[in-house]
Amino acid sequence: MNKKEKNFDVQINNTVMAVPTINVEDALKKALAGFKEYFKNENRTEEPMYLIKIKSENDAATG
Protein backbone atom coordinates (compact mmCIF):
# COMPACT_ATOMS: atom_id res chain seq x y z
CA MET A 1 0.00 0.00 0.00
CA ASN A 2 1.24 3.49 -0.87
CA LYS A 3 2.45 5.46 2.15
CA LYS A 4 0.04 8.27 1.28
CA GLU A 5 -2.97 5.95 1.29
CA LYS A 6 -4.77 4.59 4.31
CA ASN A 7 -7.61 2.14 4.71
CA PHE A 8 -10.20 3.03 7.30
CA ASP A 9 -12.69 0.64 8.83
CA VAL A 10 -15.88 2.22 10.10
CA GLN A 11 -18.18 0.42 12.48
CA ILE A 12 -21.87 1.26 12.16
CA ASN A 13 -24.51 -0.71 14.04
CA ASN A 14 -22.02 -3.48 14.82
CA THR A 15 -21.26 -3.92 11.11
CA VAL A 16 -17.74 -3.13 9.95
CA MET A 17 -17.72 -1.39 6.59
CA ALA A 18 -14.57 -0.81 4.55
CA VAL A 19 -14.26 2.82 3.52
CA PRO A 20 -12.57 3.30 0.14
CA THR A 21 -8.89 4.20 0.25
CA ILE A 22 -8.14 7.79 -0.63
CA ASN A 23 -4.90 9.25 -1.85
CA VAL A 24 -4.64 12.55 0.05
CA GLU A 25 -2.05 14.01 -2.32
CA ASP A 26 -4.25 13.37 -5.38
CA ALA A 27 -7.32 14.79 -3.64
CA LEU A 28 -5.46 17.99 -2.73
CA LYS A 29 -4.06 18.35 -6.26
CA LYS A 30 -7.58 18.06 -7.72
CA ALA A 31 -8.95 20.63 -5.28
CA LEU A 32 -6.07 23.02 -6.02
CA ALA A 33 -6.65 22.65 -9.76
CA GLY A 34 -10.32 23.51 -9.20
CA PHE A 35 -9.40 26.62 -7.21
CA LYS A 36 -6.98 27.75 -9.93
CA GLU A 37 -9.69 27.39 -12.58
CA TYR A 38 -12.17 29.24 -10.38
CA PHE A 39 -9.87 32.21 -9.80
CA LYS A 40 -8.90 32.38 -13.51
CA ASN A 41 -12.52 33.16 -14.36
CA GLU A 42 -12.94 36.93 -13.98
CA ASN A 43 -16.74 36.74 -14.43
CA ARG A 44 -17.27 34.24 -11.63
CA THR A 45 -20.54 34.56 -9.76
CA GLU A 46 -20.53 31.44 -7.60
CA GLU A 47 -18.42 30.57 -4.61
CA PRO A 48 -16.08 27.57 -4.98
CA MET A 49 -17.66 24.30 -3.85
CA TYR A 50 -14.69 22.74 -2.07
CA LEU A 51 -14.47 21.74 1.56
CA ILE A 52 -11.25 20.05 2.58
CA LYS A 53 -11.16 18.52 6.03
CA ILE A 54 -8.33 16.31 7.14
CA LYS A 55 -8.83 14.51 10.43
CA SER A 56 -5.85 13.00 12.14
CA GLU A 57 -5.90 10.02 14.44
CA ASN A 58 -5.25 12.41 17.35
CA ASP A 59 -8.42 14.48 16.79
CA ALA A 60 -10.58 12.11 18.83
CA ALA A 61 -8.24 12.37 21.81
CA THR A 62 -7.96 16.17 21.71
CA GLY A 63 -11.59 16.85 20.84
Steps between C-alpha positions, in 0.01 A plus 500: 500500500624849413621697802259781413199268501320364802216255540241589759251261653181658627270320738131584468236303688749223578576456129852579384502674164815558296531863397669548162868590511575859412824646378526830690759646263280436194193642674686820591640536147148471354363757744788739426442463126133586556592811699742613228229464235252685720730797558597517129138578415458877538120481455447250780173532687501188716711413799734200463342173613797344678522400863822331602509347845783279611450320829798349671495202730565739791183707444284263704734526798528880490137568413 
